[in-house]
mmCIF file of C-alpha atoms in Angstrom:
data_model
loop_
_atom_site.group_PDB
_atom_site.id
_atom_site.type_symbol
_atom_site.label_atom_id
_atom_site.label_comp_id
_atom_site.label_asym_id
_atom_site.label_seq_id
_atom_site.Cartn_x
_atom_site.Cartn_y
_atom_site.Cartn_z
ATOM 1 C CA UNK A 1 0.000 0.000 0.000
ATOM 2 C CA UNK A 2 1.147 3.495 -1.017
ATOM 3 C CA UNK A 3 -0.951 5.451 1.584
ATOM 4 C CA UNK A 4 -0.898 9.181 0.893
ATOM 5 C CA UNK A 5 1.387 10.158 -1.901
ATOM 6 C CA UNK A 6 2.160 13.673 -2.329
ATOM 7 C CA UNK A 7 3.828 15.408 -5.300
ATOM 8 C CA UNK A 8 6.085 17.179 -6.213
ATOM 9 C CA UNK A 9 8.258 16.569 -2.875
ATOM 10 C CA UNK A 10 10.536 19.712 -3.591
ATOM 11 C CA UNK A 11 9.507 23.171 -5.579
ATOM 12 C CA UNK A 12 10.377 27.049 -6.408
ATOM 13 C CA UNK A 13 8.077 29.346 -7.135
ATOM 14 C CA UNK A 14 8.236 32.839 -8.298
ATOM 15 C CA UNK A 15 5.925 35.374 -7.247
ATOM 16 C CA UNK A 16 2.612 35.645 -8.863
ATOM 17 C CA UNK A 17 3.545 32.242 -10.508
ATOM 18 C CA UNK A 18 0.832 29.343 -9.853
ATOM 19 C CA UNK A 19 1.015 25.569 -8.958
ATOM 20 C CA UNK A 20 -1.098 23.044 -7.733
ATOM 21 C CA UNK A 21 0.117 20.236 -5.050
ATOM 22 C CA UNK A 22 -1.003 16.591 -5.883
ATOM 23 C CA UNK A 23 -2.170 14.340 -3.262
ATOM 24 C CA UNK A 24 -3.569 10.723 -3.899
ATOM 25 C CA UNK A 25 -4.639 8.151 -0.933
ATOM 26 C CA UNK A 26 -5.039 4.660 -1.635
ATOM 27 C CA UNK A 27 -6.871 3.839 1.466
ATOM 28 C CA UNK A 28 -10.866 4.960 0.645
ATOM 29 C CA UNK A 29 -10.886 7.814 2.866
ATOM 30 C CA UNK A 30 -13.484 9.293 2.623
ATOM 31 C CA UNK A 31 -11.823 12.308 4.458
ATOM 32 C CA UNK A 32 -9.240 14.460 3.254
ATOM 33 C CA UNK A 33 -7.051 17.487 4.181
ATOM 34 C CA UNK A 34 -4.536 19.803 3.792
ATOM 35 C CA UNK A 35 -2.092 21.365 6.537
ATOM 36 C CA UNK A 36 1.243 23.600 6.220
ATOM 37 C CA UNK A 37 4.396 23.679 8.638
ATOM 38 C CA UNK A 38 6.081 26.456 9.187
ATOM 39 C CA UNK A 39 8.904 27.026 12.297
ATOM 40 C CA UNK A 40 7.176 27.656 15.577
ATOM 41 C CA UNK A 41 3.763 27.893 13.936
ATOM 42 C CA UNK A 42 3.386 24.052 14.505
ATOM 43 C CA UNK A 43 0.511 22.658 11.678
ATOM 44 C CA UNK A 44 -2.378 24.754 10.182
ATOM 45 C CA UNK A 45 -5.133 23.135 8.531
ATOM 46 C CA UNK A 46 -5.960 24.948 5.304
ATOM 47 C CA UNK A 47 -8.737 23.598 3.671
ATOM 48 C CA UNK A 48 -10.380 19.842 4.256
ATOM 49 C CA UNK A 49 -12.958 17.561 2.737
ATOM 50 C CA UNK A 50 -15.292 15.052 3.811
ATOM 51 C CA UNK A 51 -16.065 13.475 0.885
ATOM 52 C CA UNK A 52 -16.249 13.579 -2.857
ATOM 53 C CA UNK A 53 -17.895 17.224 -4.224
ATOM 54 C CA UNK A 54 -17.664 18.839 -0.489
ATOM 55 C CA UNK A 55 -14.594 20.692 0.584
ATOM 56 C CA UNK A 56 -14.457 23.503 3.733
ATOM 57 C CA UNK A 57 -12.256 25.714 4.728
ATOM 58 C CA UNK A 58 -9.906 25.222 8.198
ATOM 59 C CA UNK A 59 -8.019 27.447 10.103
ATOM 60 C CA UNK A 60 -6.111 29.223 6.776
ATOM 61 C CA UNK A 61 -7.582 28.950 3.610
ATOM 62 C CA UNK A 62 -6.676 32.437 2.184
ATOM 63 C CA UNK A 63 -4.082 31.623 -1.106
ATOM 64 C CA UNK A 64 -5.517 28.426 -1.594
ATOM 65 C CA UNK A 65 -8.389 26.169 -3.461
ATOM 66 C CA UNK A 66 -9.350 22.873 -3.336
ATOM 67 C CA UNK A 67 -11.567 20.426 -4.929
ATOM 68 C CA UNK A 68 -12.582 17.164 -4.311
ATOM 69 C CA UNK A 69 -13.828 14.959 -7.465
ATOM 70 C CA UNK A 70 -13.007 11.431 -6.864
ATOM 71 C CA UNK A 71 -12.131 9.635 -3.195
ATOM 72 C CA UNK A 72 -8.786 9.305 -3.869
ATOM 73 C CA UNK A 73 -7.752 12.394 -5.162
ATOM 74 C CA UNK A 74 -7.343 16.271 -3.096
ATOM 75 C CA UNK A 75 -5.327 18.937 -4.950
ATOM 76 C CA UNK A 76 -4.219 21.673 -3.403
ATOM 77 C CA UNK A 77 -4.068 24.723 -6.101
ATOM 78 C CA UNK A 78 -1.965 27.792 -5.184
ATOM 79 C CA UNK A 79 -3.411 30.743 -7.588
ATOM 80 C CA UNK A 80 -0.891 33.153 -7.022
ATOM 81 C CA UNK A 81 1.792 32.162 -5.082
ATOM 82 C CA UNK A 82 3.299 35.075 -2.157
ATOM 83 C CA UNK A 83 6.658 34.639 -0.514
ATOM 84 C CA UNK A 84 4.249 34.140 2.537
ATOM 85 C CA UNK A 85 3.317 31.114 1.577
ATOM 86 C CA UNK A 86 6.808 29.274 1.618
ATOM 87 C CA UNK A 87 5.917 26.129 4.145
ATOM 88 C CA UNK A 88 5.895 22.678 4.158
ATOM 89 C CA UNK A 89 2.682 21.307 3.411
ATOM 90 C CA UNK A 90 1.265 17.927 4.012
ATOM 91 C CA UNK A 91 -1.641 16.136 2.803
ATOM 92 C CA UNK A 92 -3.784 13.864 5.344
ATOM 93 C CA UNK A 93 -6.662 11.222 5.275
ATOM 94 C CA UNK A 94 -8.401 9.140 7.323
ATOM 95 C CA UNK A 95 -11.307 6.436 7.109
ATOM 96 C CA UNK A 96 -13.737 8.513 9.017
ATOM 97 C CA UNK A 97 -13.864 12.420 9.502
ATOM 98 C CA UNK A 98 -14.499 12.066 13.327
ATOM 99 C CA UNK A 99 -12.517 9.940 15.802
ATOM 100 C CA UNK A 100 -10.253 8.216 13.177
ATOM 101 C CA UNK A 101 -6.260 8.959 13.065
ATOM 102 C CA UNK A 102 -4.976 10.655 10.168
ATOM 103 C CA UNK A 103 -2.219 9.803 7.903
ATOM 104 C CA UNK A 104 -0.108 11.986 6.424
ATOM 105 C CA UNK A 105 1.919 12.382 3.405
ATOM 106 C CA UNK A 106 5.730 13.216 3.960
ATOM 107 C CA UNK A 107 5.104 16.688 2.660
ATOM 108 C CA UNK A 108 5.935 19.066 -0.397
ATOM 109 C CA UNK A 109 8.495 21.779 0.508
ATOM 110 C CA UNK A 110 7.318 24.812 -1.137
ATOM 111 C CA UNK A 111 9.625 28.159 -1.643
ATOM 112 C CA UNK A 112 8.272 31.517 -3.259
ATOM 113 C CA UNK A 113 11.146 33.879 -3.714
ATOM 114 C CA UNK B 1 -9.224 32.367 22.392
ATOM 115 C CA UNK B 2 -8.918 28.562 21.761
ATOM 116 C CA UNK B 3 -5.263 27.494 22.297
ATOM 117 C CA UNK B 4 -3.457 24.211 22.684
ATOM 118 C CA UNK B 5 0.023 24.105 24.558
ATOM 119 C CA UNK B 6 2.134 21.685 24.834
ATOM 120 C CA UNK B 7 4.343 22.426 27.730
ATOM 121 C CA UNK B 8 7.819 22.785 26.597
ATOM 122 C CA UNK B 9 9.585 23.260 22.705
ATOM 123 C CA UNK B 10 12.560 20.456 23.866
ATOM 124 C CA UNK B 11 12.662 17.888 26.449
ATOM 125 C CA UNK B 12 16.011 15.699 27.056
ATOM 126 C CA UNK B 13 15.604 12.742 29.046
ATOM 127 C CA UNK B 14 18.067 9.409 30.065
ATOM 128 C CA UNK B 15 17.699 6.606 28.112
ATOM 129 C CA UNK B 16 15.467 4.182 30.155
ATOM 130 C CA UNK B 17 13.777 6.504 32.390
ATOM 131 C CA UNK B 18 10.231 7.603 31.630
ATOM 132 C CA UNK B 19 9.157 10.256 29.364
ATOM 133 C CA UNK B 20 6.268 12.856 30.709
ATOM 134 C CA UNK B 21 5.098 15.149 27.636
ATOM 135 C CA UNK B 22 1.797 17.712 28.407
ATOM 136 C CA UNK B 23 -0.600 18.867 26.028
ATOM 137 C CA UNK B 24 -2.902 21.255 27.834
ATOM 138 C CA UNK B 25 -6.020 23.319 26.226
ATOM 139 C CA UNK B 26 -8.412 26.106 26.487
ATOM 140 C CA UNK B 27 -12.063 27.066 24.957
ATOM 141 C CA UNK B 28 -11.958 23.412 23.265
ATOM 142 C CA UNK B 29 -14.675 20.901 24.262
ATOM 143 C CA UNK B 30 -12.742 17.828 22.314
ATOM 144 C CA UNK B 31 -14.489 14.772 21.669
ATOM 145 C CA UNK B 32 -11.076 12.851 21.312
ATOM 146 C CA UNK B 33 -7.428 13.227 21.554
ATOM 147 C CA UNK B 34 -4.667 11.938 19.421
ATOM 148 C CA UNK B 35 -0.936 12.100 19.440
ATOM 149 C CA UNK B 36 1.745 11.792 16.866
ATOM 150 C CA UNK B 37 5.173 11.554 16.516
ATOM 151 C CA UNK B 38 6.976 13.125 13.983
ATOM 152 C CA UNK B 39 10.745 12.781 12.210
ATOM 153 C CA UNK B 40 12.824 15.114 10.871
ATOM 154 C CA UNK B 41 12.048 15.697 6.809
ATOM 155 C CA UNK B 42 8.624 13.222 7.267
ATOM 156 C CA UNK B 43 4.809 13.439 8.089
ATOM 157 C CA UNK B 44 3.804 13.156 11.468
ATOM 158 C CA UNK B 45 2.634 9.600 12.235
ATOM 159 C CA UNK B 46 0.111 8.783 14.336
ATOM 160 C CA UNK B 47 0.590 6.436 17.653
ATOM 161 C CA UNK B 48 -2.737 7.018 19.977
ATOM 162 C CA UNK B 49 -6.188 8.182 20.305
ATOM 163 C CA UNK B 50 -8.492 8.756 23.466
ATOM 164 C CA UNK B 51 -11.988 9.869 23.742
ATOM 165 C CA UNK B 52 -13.292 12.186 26.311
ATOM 166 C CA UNK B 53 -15.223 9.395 28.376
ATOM 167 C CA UNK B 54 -11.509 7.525 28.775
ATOM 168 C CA UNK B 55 -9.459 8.554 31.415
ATOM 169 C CA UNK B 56 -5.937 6.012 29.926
ATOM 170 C CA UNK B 57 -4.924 4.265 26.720
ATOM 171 C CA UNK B 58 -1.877 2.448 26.482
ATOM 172 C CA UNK B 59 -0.094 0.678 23.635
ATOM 173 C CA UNK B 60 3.144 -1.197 24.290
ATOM 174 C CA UNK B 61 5.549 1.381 25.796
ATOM 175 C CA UNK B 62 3.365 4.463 25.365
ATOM 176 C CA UNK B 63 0.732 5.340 28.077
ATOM 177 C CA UNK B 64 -1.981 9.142 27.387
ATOM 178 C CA UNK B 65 -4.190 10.091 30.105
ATOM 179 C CA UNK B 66 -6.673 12.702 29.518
ATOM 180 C CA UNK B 67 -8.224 14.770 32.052
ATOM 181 C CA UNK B 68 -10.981 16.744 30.999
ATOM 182 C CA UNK B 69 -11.598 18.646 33.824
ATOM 183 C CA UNK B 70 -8.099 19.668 34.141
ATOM 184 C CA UNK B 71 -8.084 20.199 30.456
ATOM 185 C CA UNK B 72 -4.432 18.531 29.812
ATOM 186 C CA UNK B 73 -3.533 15.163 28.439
ATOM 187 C CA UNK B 74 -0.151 13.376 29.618
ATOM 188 C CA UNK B 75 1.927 11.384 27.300
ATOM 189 C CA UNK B 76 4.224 8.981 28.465
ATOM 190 C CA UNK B 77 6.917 6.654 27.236
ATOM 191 C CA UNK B 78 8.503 4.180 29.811
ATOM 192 C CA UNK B 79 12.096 2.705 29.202
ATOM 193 C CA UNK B 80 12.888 5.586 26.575
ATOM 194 C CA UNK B 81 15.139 4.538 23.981
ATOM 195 C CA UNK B 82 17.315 6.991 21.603
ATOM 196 C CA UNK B 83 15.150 5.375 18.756
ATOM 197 C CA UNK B 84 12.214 7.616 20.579
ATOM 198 C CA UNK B 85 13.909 10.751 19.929
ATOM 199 C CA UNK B 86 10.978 12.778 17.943
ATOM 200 C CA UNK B 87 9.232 15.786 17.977
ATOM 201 C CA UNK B 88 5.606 14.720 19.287
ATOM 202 C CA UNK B 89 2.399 16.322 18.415
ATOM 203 C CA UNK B 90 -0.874 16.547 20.470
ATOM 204 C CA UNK B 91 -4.167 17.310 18.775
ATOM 205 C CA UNK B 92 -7.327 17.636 19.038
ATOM 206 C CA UNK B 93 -11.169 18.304 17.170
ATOM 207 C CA UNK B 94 -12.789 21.139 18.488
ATOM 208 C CA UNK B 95 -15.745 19.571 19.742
ATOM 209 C CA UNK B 96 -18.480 16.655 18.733
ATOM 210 C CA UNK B 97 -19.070 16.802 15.372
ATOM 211 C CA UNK B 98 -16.491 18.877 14.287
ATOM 212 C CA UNK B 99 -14.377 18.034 11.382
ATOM 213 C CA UNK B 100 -11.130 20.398 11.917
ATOM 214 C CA UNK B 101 -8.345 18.672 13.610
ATOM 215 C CA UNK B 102 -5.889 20.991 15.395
ATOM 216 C CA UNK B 103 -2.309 20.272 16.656
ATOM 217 C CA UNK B 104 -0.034 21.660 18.749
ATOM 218 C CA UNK B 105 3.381 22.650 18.349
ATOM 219 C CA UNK B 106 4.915 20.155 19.282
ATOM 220 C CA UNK B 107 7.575 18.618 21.628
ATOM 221 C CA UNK B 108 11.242 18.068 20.531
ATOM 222 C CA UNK B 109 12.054 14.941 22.459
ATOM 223 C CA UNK B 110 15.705 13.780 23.237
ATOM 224 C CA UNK B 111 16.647 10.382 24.933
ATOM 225 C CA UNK B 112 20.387 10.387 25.635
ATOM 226 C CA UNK B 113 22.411 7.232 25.854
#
């Protein structure tokens, strides 16, 4: 089993420039979410979903979409990337979206110079 | 404001003596608690969950109480080994039925040979 896969593990952004983070779980979560690391900030959920076609926002959504359109499948677009928004972010799922442990990706390092 | 502290950034410890980590909380009613370890350059991985009607869990080594009139969960390791040397993570939903996980900060944990 694969778990959570995230992609691209390393990348460099310009300014203004936009990407979109992959994140595929081979589990059938039916919940999914995003989070970012950053140094003494500890991890931030950004946006989350509970199942196909529903997504929500968490804690700091502002930068970022999302969209949901199969089970396995929760990219995390960046529209216009800010140097603010150099982190480490990590994709999650878990079986249920209440009282179920998550699992995590090991992260894509993001820099916007 | 909700927060979620987890008592110090770095704790150093002896190998085989027991290893007391605090997550403490305010403005959260949590249904459930979890905890996670997590290594340098990887996702956080989780080890233990406890609902709010269970006082202890325990699972090999590791022991979490959760006190939720005292707002504050313990997490301990007995015997610590350097192969427990992590930074551990204590989260937690923000109530029944809610679908946002948060985390805390964190604990850098050091067990010296």
């Amino acid at each position: 089993n694969a778990g959570v896969t995230q992609t691209p593990k390393f990348q460099v952004l310009k300014t203004g420039q936009s990407m979109t983070l992959q994140c595929a779980q081979d589990m059938n979560h039916e919940y999914m979410s995003w989070y970012r690391q950053d140094p003494g900030m500890g991890l931030r959920l950004i946006h989350y979903s509970v199942g196909a076609g529903i997504t929500d926002q968490g804690e700091v959504p502002n930068g970022y979409n999302v969209s949901r359109s199969t089970t396995e499948d929760f990219p995390l677009r960046l529209l216009s990337a800010a140097p603010s928004q150099t982190s480490v972010y990590f994709c999650a799922s878990s079986y249920s979206p209440t009282n179920s442990p998550l699992h995590f990706g090991n992260g894509t390092r993001l820099t916007v110079t | 404001s909700q927060k979620i502290e987890q008592n110090s950034e770095a704790l150093n410890i002896q190998e085989g003596k027991t290893a007391t980590l605090t997550c403490n909380y305010t403005n959260y009613s949590p249904a459930y608690l979890q905890w996670y370890r997590q290594d340098p350059g990887r996702g956080p991985v989780f080890l233990l969950l406890i609902r709010e009607n269970e006082k202890e869990k325990r699972k090999e080594r590791l022991k979490v109480t959760f006190d939720t009139t005292l707002k504050q969960s313990l997490f301990h390791i007995t015997a610590s080994q350097p192969a427990d040397s992590a930074t551990y993570l204590c989260a937690l939903n923000s109530g029944a039925g809610s679908y946002q996980l948060t985390f805390g900060k964190g604990t850098k944990l050091s067990v010296i040979p």
